[in-house]
XYZ file of C-alpha atoms in Angstrom:
517
model
C -92.092 75.430 -11.665
C -91.621 71.865 -10.462
C -94.090 70.624 -13.072
C -92.481 72.737 -15.825
C -89.017 71.235 -15.298
C -90.379 67.692 -15.154
C -92.397 68.402 -18.310
C -89.349 69.774 -20.144
C -87.412 66.590 -19.384
C -90.181 64.034 -20.028
C -92.104 65.627 -22.926
C -89.487 64.850 -25.615
C -89.707 61.135 -24.784
C -93.491 61.202 -25.035
C -93.174 63.111 -28.300
C -90.700 60.553 -29.638
C -93.113 57.706 -28.869
C -95.984 59.610 -30.498
C -93.870 60.271 -33.620
C -93.712 56.532 -34.289
C -97.494 56.143 -34.190
C -99.693 56.642 -37.285
C -100.838 60.254 -37.701
C -104.557 60.887 -37.062
C -106.450 61.323 -40.370
C -107.132 65.011 -39.788
C -103.478 65.821 -39.136
C -101.808 64.072 -42.052
C -101.760 67.133 -44.303
C -100.349 66.407 -47.742
C -98.531 63.249 -46.593
C -97.656 61.238 -43.466
C -94.047 62.446 -43.790
C -95.161 66.053 -43.596
C -97.331 65.223 -40.585
C -94.483 63.705 -38.577
C -92.123 66.580 -39.402
C -94.809 69.014 -38.286
C -95.162 66.940 -35.118
C -91.440 67.426 -34.450
C -91.742 71.201 -34.835
C -94.794 71.280 -32.556
C -93.277 69.181 -29.761
C -89.935 70.996 -29.740
C -91.787 74.324 -29.916
C -93.886 73.457 -26.863
C -90.753 72.376 -24.987
C -89.054 75.666 -25.881
C -92.061 77.607 -24.602
C -91.978 75.584 -21.370
C -88.247 76.333 -20.993
C -88.923 80.054 -21.513
C -91.740 79.908 -18.933
C -89.327 78.177 -16.561
C -86.851 81.013 -17.119
C -89.506 83.682 -16.488
C -90.591 81.930 -13.289
C -87.000 81.446 -12.098
C -86.080 83.453 -9.003
C -83.358 85.640 -10.529
C -82.578 87.143 -7.124
C -81.332 83.756 -5.895
C -79.746 81.996 -8.919
C -77.392 79.995 -6.687
C -80.338 78.110 -5.168
C -81.650 74.950 -6.795
C -85.172 75.673 -8.011
C -88.083 73.718 -9.519
C -86.790 70.670 -7.637
C -88.234 67.173 -7.675
C -86.775 64.573 -5.303
C -88.277 61.075 -5.406
C -86.700 57.829 -4.216
C -86.077 55.502 -7.172
C -83.704 52.655 -6.198
C -83.739 52.500 -2.384
C -81.022 49.858 -2.088
C -78.497 52.145 -3.806
C -80.066 55.404 -2.571
C -80.551 56.499 -6.188
C -83.146 59.246 -6.474
C -85.024 60.981 -9.289
C -83.675 64.365 -8.282
C -84.213 67.284 -10.672
C -83.450 70.977 -10.318
C -81.998 74.034 -12.059
C -79.821 76.928 -10.953
C -78.014 79.747 -12.705
C -75.468 77.322 -14.150
C -77.827 74.814 -15.749
C -80.735 77.072 -16.768
C -78.964 78.773 -19.737
C -77.843 75.390 -21.082
C -81.383 74.051 -20.721
C -82.814 76.943 -22.743
C -80.014 76.705 -25.350
C -80.813 73.006 -25.867
C -84.544 73.651 -26.265
C -83.884 76.528 -28.693
C -81.404 74.714 -30.938
C -83.536 71.574 -31.094
C -86.594 73.615 -32.102
C -84.619 75.462 -34.794
C -83.283 72.134 -36.113
C -86.813 70.679 -36.249
C -88.067 73.805 -38.030
C -85.208 73.687 -40.539
C -85.794 69.959 -41.163
C -89.475 70.539 -41.866
C -88.466 72.472 -44.979
C -85.118 70.756 -45.675
C -85.292 67.164 -44.521
C -81.885 65.430 -44.879
C -81.754 62.556 -47.330
C -82.208 59.216 -45.644
C -84.807 56.789 -44.290
C -88.252 57.522 -42.879
C -88.859 60.946 -41.278
C -90.635 59.080 -38.470
C -87.358 57.633 -37.222
C -85.574 60.955 -37.767
C -88.037 62.935 -35.645
C -88.143 60.257 -32.940
C -84.338 60.201 -32.695
C -84.183 64.004 -32.610
C -86.594 64.059 -29.669
C -84.780 61.272 -27.780
C -81.565 63.230 -28.262
C -83.248 66.331 -26.837
C -84.578 64.363 -23.876
C -81.138 63.017 -22.973
C -79.486 66.403 -23.267
C -82.120 68.238 -21.233
C -81.986 65.537 -18.575
C -78.191 65.833 -18.348
C -78.541 69.510 -17.415
C -81.464 68.944 -15.026
C -80.641 65.816 -12.985
C -78.935 66.047 -9.585
C -78.050 62.389 -9.028
C -74.769 60.890 -10.261
C -76.379 57.683 -11.537
C -79.112 59.595 -13.375
C -76.464 61.946 -14.777
C -74.608 58.995 -16.249
C -77.785 57.488 -17.733
C -78.769 60.817 -19.321
C -75.190 61.375 -20.505
C -75.263 58.013 -22.273
C -78.799 58.399 -23.587
C -77.698 60.839 -26.303
C -75.153 58.492 -27.876
C -77.566 56.136 -29.638
C -79.726 58.780 -31.378
C -76.659 60.761 -32.468
C -75.052 57.575 -33.809
C -78.081 56.823 -35.983
C -78.496 60.453 -37.098
C -74.942 60.322 -38.457
C -75.024 56.741 -39.746
C -78.421 56.911 -41.496
C -78.830 60.562 -42.547
C -75.185 61.578 -42.924
C -73.053 62.046 -46.017
C -70.005 60.287 -47.394
C -68.139 58.163 -44.827
C -71.053 58.340 -42.407
C -70.860 54.771 -41.080
C -67.159 54.960 -40.253
C -67.620 58.382 -38.638
C -70.596 57.176 -36.576
C -68.665 54.094 -35.481
C -65.713 56.216 -34.381
C -68.038 58.546 -32.485
C -69.745 55.760 -30.562
C -66.483 53.904 -29.847
C -64.680 56.915 -28.393
C -67.596 58.156 -26.333
C -68.533 54.722 -24.970
C -64.972 53.956 -23.888
C -64.771 57.336 -22.180
C -68.101 56.750 -20.472
C -67.019 53.390 -19.024
C -64.096 55.083 -17.287
C -66.344 57.934 -16.141
C -68.825 55.477 -14.598
C -66.051 53.989 -12.455
C -65.224 57.449 -11.134
C -68.874 58.250 -10.386
C -69.327 54.943 -8.557
C -66.140 55.557 -6.561
C -67.487 58.891 -5.319
C -70.940 57.492 -4.541
C -69.617 54.467 -2.641
C -66.986 56.364 -0.657
C -69.288 59.281 0.202
C -72.342 57.097 0.865
C -74.613 59.050 -1.484
C -75.078 59.807 -5.177
C -76.922 63.055 -4.508
C -75.004 65.850 -6.271
C -76.393 68.624 -4.060
C -75.382 66.844 -0.847
C -71.961 65.989 -2.281
C -71.381 69.592 -3.374
C -72.419 70.891 0.053
C -69.926 68.507 1.660
C -67.192 69.976 -0.572
C -65.159 66.780 -0.713
C -64.645 66.652 3.066
C -65.854 63.056 3.160
C -63.380 61.941 0.492
C -59.627 61.524 0.881
C -57.318 63.350 -1.506
C -56.283 60.111 -3.217
C -59.933 59.161 -3.806
C -60.628 62.626 -5.198
C -57.656 62.528 -7.575
C -58.608 59.055 -8.806
C -62.251 60.062 -9.259
C -61.429 63.310 -11.106
C -58.998 61.459 -13.360
C -61.608 58.834 -14.270
C -64.546 61.225 -14.593
C -62.400 63.797 -16.381
C -61.338 61.322 -19.061
C -64.941 60.548 -19.914
C -65.909 64.218 -19.926
C -62.817 65.182 -21.931
C -63.785 62.820 -24.758
C -67.218 64.445 -25.035
C -65.859 68.014 -24.728
C -63.620 67.187 -26.814
C -60.193 67.882 -25.334
C -57.013 67.483 -27.348
C -55.756 64.755 -27.960
C -59.072 62.903 -27.423
C -60.747 64.928 -30.175
C -60.099 62.861 -33.290
C -63.681 61.530 -33.514
C -65.102 65.055 -33.835
C -63.947 66.197 -37.330
C -65.109 62.942 -38.929
C -68.464 63.071 -37.142
C -69.105 66.685 -38.165
C -68.012 66.153 -41.756
C -70.347 63.188 -42.213
C -73.300 64.386 -40.110
C -76.370 66.056 -41.640
C -76.671 69.785 -41.020
C -78.962 69.503 -37.994
C -76.760 66.739 -36.569
C -73.720 69.028 -36.733
C -75.668 71.899 -35.159
C -76.757 69.792 -32.184
C -73.417 68.038 -31.828
C -71.487 71.322 -31.648
C -74.160 73.459 -30.038
C -75.318 71.118 -27.290
C -73.539 67.771 -26.936
C -70.053 69.195 -26.463
C -71.393 71.288 -23.564
C -72.296 68.150 -21.637
C -68.604 67.441 -21.061
C -67.681 70.885 -19.761
C -70.889 71.044 -17.693
C -69.822 67.810 -15.980
C -66.524 69.406 -14.937
C -68.353 72.368 -13.398
C -71.251 70.479 -11.812
C -69.403 67.365 -10.561
C -65.605 67.628 -10.496
C -65.206 71.189 -9.174
C -67.554 71.108 -6.148
C -67.481 67.403 -5.254
C -63.734 66.702 -5.550
C -62.015 70.102 -5.151
C -58.693 68.672 -3.958
C -58.555 66.323 -6.923
C -59.316 69.191 -9.303
C -56.622 71.332 -7.661
C -54.071 68.561 -8.217
C -55.001 67.925 -11.845
C -55.955 71.479 -12.903
C -52.505 72.386 -14.331
C -52.584 69.307 -16.567
C -56.110 70.164 -17.712
C -54.961 73.717 -18.488
C -51.951 72.416 -20.441
C -54.123 70.170 -22.615
C -56.589 73.040 -23.067
C -53.860 75.425 -24.236
C -52.441 72.782 -26.572
C -55.935 72.238 -27.996
C -56.404 75.957 -28.635
C -53.216 76.176 -30.700
C -53.657 72.786 -32.365
C -57.245 73.491 -33.431
C -56.259 76.858 -34.905
C -53.270 75.446 -36.803
C -55.408 72.620 -38.196
C -57.952 75.183 -39.412
C -55.214 77.291 -41.017
C -53.962 74.224 -42.877
C -57.476 73.476 -44.161
C -58.170 77.100 -45.142
C -55.143 77.632 -47.380
C -55.687 77.457 -51.165
C -55.076 74.064 -52.715
C -55.532 72.145 -49.444
C -58.919 70.697 -50.486
C -60.157 71.560 -47.014
C -63.756 70.799 -46.114
C -65.483 73.813 -44.533
C -67.482 71.616 -42.143
C -64.274 69.920 -41.057
C -62.645 73.305 -40.520
C -65.444 74.452 -38.219
C -65.195 71.139 -36.346
C -61.502 71.769 -35.683
C -62.359 75.317 -34.624
C -64.569 73.769 -31.929
C -61.519 72.000 -30.495
C -59.899 75.406 -30.066
C -62.983 77.161 -28.715
C -63.701 74.401 -26.189
C -60.038 74.688 -25.173
C -60.863 78.175 -23.845
C -63.742 76.685 -21.857
C -61.457 74.077 -20.292
C -58.763 76.681 -19.599
C -61.298 78.819 -17.739
C -62.409 75.848 -15.637
C -58.789 74.864 -14.932
C -58.043 78.252 -13.323
C -60.412 77.258 -10.469
C -61.467 80.904 -10.107
C -64.937 82.462 -10.311
C -63.761 84.599 -13.236
C -62.518 81.557 -15.163
C -65.547 79.363 -14.493
C -67.947 82.202 -15.384
C -65.959 82.739 -18.575
C -66.180 79.027 -19.355
C -69.951 78.976 -18.879
C -70.351 82.110 -21.002
C -68.123 80.637 -23.736
C -70.257 77.478 -23.671
C -73.387 79.425 -24.570
C -71.593 81.660 -27.073
C -70.078 78.665 -28.854
C -73.475 76.980 -29.056
C -75.059 80.026 -30.676
C -72.227 80.936 -33.055
C -71.075 77.490 -34.126
C -74.681 76.356 -34.494
C -75.188 79.269 -36.888
C -71.964 78.432 -38.754
C -73.026 74.834 -39.335
C -76.450 75.983 -40.550
C -74.737 78.309 -43.034
C -72.245 75.722 -44.255
C -75.109 73.248 -44.663
C -76.900 75.803 -46.822
C -73.782 76.293 -48.960
C -73.395 72.540 -49.340
C -77.044 72.204 -50.406
C -76.520 74.843 -53.088
C -73.183 73.596 -54.431
C -73.259 69.902 -53.511
C -69.946 70.232 -51.650
C -68.317 71.996 -48.710
C -64.829 71.828 -50.251
C -63.242 75.251 -49.787
C -61.331 75.242 -53.080
C -64.487 74.323 -54.957
C -66.559 76.920 -53.114
C -64.011 79.661 -53.767
C -63.862 78.742 -57.451
C -67.588 78.185 -57.894
C -68.511 81.525 -56.346
C -65.736 83.393 -58.070
C -64.869 84.347 -54.475
C -67.983 86.483 -54.616
C -70.776 85.331 -52.317
C -71.365 89.002 -51.561
C -72.186 89.583 -55.216
C -74.227 86.439 -55.860
C -76.015 85.853 -52.535
C -75.397 88.965 -50.424
C -77.538 87.943 -47.438
C -75.912 84.520 -47.232
C -72.457 86.072 -47.577
C -73.213 88.684 -44.911
C -74.444 86.033 -42.469
C -71.345 83.887 -43.071
C -69.103 86.906 -42.459
C -71.078 87.810 -39.314
C -70.769 84.295 -37.898
C -67.043 84.237 -38.717
C -66.241 87.507 -36.941
C -68.408 86.431 -33.998
C -66.455 83.172 -33.807
C -63.088 84.953 -33.829
C -64.157 86.939 -30.760
C -64.972 90.390 -32.102
C -65.807 92.716 -29.159
C -69.507 93.454 -29.025
C -70.473 89.896 -30.004
C -70.944 86.845 -27.782
C -67.663 85.135 -28.684
C -65.572 87.861 -27.042
C -66.493 87.631 -23.377
C -65.912 83.966 -22.611
C -62.446 83.858 -24.170
C -61.441 87.172 -22.610
C -62.516 86.059 -19.123
C -60.710 82.707 -19.527
C -57.458 84.466 -20.475
C -57.912 87.033 -17.705
C -58.394 84.230 -15.163
C -55.279 82.416 -16.434
C -53.306 85.586 -15.622
C -54.280 85.184 -11.958
C -55.272 81.549 -11.236
C -56.449 80.178 -7.898
C -54.116 80.161 -4.928
C -51.693 77.241 -4.953
C -51.539 76.899 -8.737
C -48.291 77.632 -10.578
C -48.784 81.157 -11.909
C -45.772 80.973 -14.224
C -47.241 77.929 -15.969
C -50.605 79.615 -16.298
C -48.985 82.697 -17.832
C -47.592 80.392 -20.519
C -51.063 78.922 -21.027
C -52.483 82.443 -21.274
C -49.889 83.356 -23.904
C -50.749 80.238 -25.906
C -54.422 81.142 -25.652
C -53.654 84.654 -26.899
C -51.737 83.149 -29.820
C -54.791 80.978 -30.520
C -57.025 84.053 -30.804
C -54.678 85.517 -33.445
C -54.607 82.256 -35.403
C -58.397 82.014 -35.151
C -58.767 85.471 -36.658
C -56.341 84.498 -39.429
C -58.147 81.372 -40.628
C -61.673 82.775 -40.309
C -60.794 85.948 -42.219
C -59.125 83.753 -44.839
C -62.383 81.790 -45.205
C -64.409 85.005 -45.548
C -61.985 86.414 -48.131
C -61.985 83.255 -50.220
C -65.700 82.475 -50.149
C -67.397 85.854 -49.781
C -65.345 88.624 -51.355
C -64.921 89.468 -55.011
C -66.729 90.897 -57.992
C -70.273 90.301 -59.257
C -71.566 87.049 -60.712
C -69.609 86.075 -63.858
C -71.594 86.223 -67.094
C -73.195 82.927 -68.053
C -73.137 81.424 -64.554
C -76.513 80.529 -63.003
C -77.913 82.614 -60.186
C -77.352 81.443 -56.634
C -80.358 81.197 -54.331
C -80.011 83.651 -51.474
C -81.359 83.109 -47.951
C -84.809 81.487 -48.036
C -87.615 82.451 -45.607
C -87.366 79.187 -43.636
C -83.595 79.639 -43.330
C -84.091 83.185 -42.098
C -86.572 81.935 -39.500
C -84.124 79.308 -38.236
C -81.062 81.576 -38.176
C -82.402 84.930 -36.962
C -82.740 83.901 -33.268
C -79.079 82.823 -33.239
C -77.953 86.123 -34.768
C -80.071 88.163 -32.345
C -78.866 86.264 -29.267
C -75.228 86.505 -30.399
C -75.575 90.287 -30.525
C -77.578 90.469 -27.274
C -75.069 88.374 -25.304
C -72.197 90.403 -26.743
C -73.682 93.792 -25.881
C -75.302 92.772 -22.597
C -73.176 89.994 -21.013
C -74.799 90.607 -17.634
C -77.812 88.647 -18.885
C -75.753 85.468 -18.530
C -73.145 86.476 -15.976
C -75.837 87.680 -13.580
C -77.231 84.140 -13.576
C -73.989 82.191 -13.408
C -71.831 84.247 -11.037
C -73.749 83.724 -7.745
C -74.078 80.005 -8.504
C -70.352 79.730 -9.345
C -69.368 81.628 -6.194
C -71.367 79.210 -4.069
C -70.068 76.208 -6.021
C -66.431 77.124 -5.438
C -67.121 77.924 -1.784
C -68.129 74.321 -1.161
C -71.881 74.832 -1.310
C -71.914 77.515 1.392
C -72.623 81.203 0.969
C-alpha cells in the first residue's frame, strides 16, 4: 500500500520525462506522434490501475485513519517532511483524478487537439496529473503548496498552446489570478507552520488549533481561504474561469472542471477546518454568503447565455454552471457540520463526473460543427440532435439532467445534503442567515433546471434531419469508450450514495472532532 501510493504520485513525473525521449524503434508504430500518444494512454492507464489497487487494499473499516503512509524527513531545518497518506476524504479524489486523466489521454489518442508537438502535450498532461495527485496525497503544508502550484504551469501551456480563439489572453488571466491567490495562501500556511512549530498536517489536525490563538487562526484562514477560493472558484473571484474554459481544448476543460477546481475545496476541508477551527467558525458565515451569491449568480449568467439570440457559447455556459455547483460545495463546508462537509465532498465527486462528461460532449459538438455557439448549434441542428445523432443527443440530455440534480443521479445528493445542512448549521452560527442562504440555494436549483432544460430543448429536440442537409456523425467508438465510465459512475453514485458517504463520513466526523474519535 505504501509503495502503491508513492508510485501513483511519482509515476506521472517519470512518464512525463519518458514522453520527451525518442520512442524505441519497435514502439513507434505508424509515427512518433502516435507512439507518444500511446505512451500517454499506457502511463495514465497504469496509474489508474494502481489507484484502483490502492482502493481495493484500503481498509474500508477504518476510513478515518491515514493509510499507505510514507513519512521521510526532507528539510530538517524547517521540519519539512515528505509525508504521504490517504483516508476516506482524499481517496475518492485520488481515483477521480486518475480516471479523468486516463480518459483524457484515451480521447486525445484518437482526437488530438490542434497545436504543437504531441510530445509536449503528453508530458504536460502527465505533469498536471502528478501535481493534482500529489495535492490529494501529501500531508505537509509546504509540500501541499508546492503540489498546488505545480499544476499551474502545465495547465497554462495546455490552454495557451492547444486552446482555441483567445487562448493566450485566457491562459494569462488564469495564471495571474491563481498565482496571486497562491502568494496570499503561502503566507497563511507559513503563519500556521511558524506559530504551531510544525508543518505536519496530521499533527496540526490532531491539535485542533489549540496551539494557535483565535487571531492567528482568523488571519490564517483568511489568507489561505483567499488562495483556495480563487482555485475553487468562489464568486467574485471566478472571472478567470469562463475565459479559460472557453479557450481550453476539450481535455483541458475536462481536467480543469473535473479535477483542478476540487483542489480548492479540498484545501478548505483538509487544512482550514481541522487546523484552524476557530478561524473557520468566525469566517464561515461570510463564506456561506459568497457561496449562496455564487449559486444564484452562476445560474443567472447561464440563463442569460442560454436564451435565443444571446450568442452564448455552450462551453462558457457550462463554465458558469461550475461557479454555481461549486457554490453548493462551499455552502456545505461553511455549515461546519458533518452533513454539510459530507455533502460537499460528495458534490465534488459528482461535479467532476458530470461536468467532465458535459465538456467531453460539448467538445464533440464543437468538432462536428466548428463552433459551440448556442444559436448556431440550435439552427444548424434544426433543434433536432435527437433526430440526427440520437446517441449524442441522449448523452447530452442525460448529462444535463444529472447536472440539474435529478434524484437517482449523482448530482442530487451533494446539493441536497448542503441545503439540508444549511437548515441546521453548527452551533454558534446564525441560523436565520443560513436559512436565507438555504433559500438562495434552493432558488439556484430551480434556475439550474431552467437553463439546462432550455439547452436540451434548443439543441436536442425537434423533427428529423431536414432534406438536403448532410448527416451528422453520431457517437464514435473511442468517444463511447471515454464517456461510458462517467455515465456508469454517475448512475452508480446516484443510486448507491453509500459507496462514497461510507468512506467520507467517518473521516469527516474525526476531522470535525479535532482529530480524536
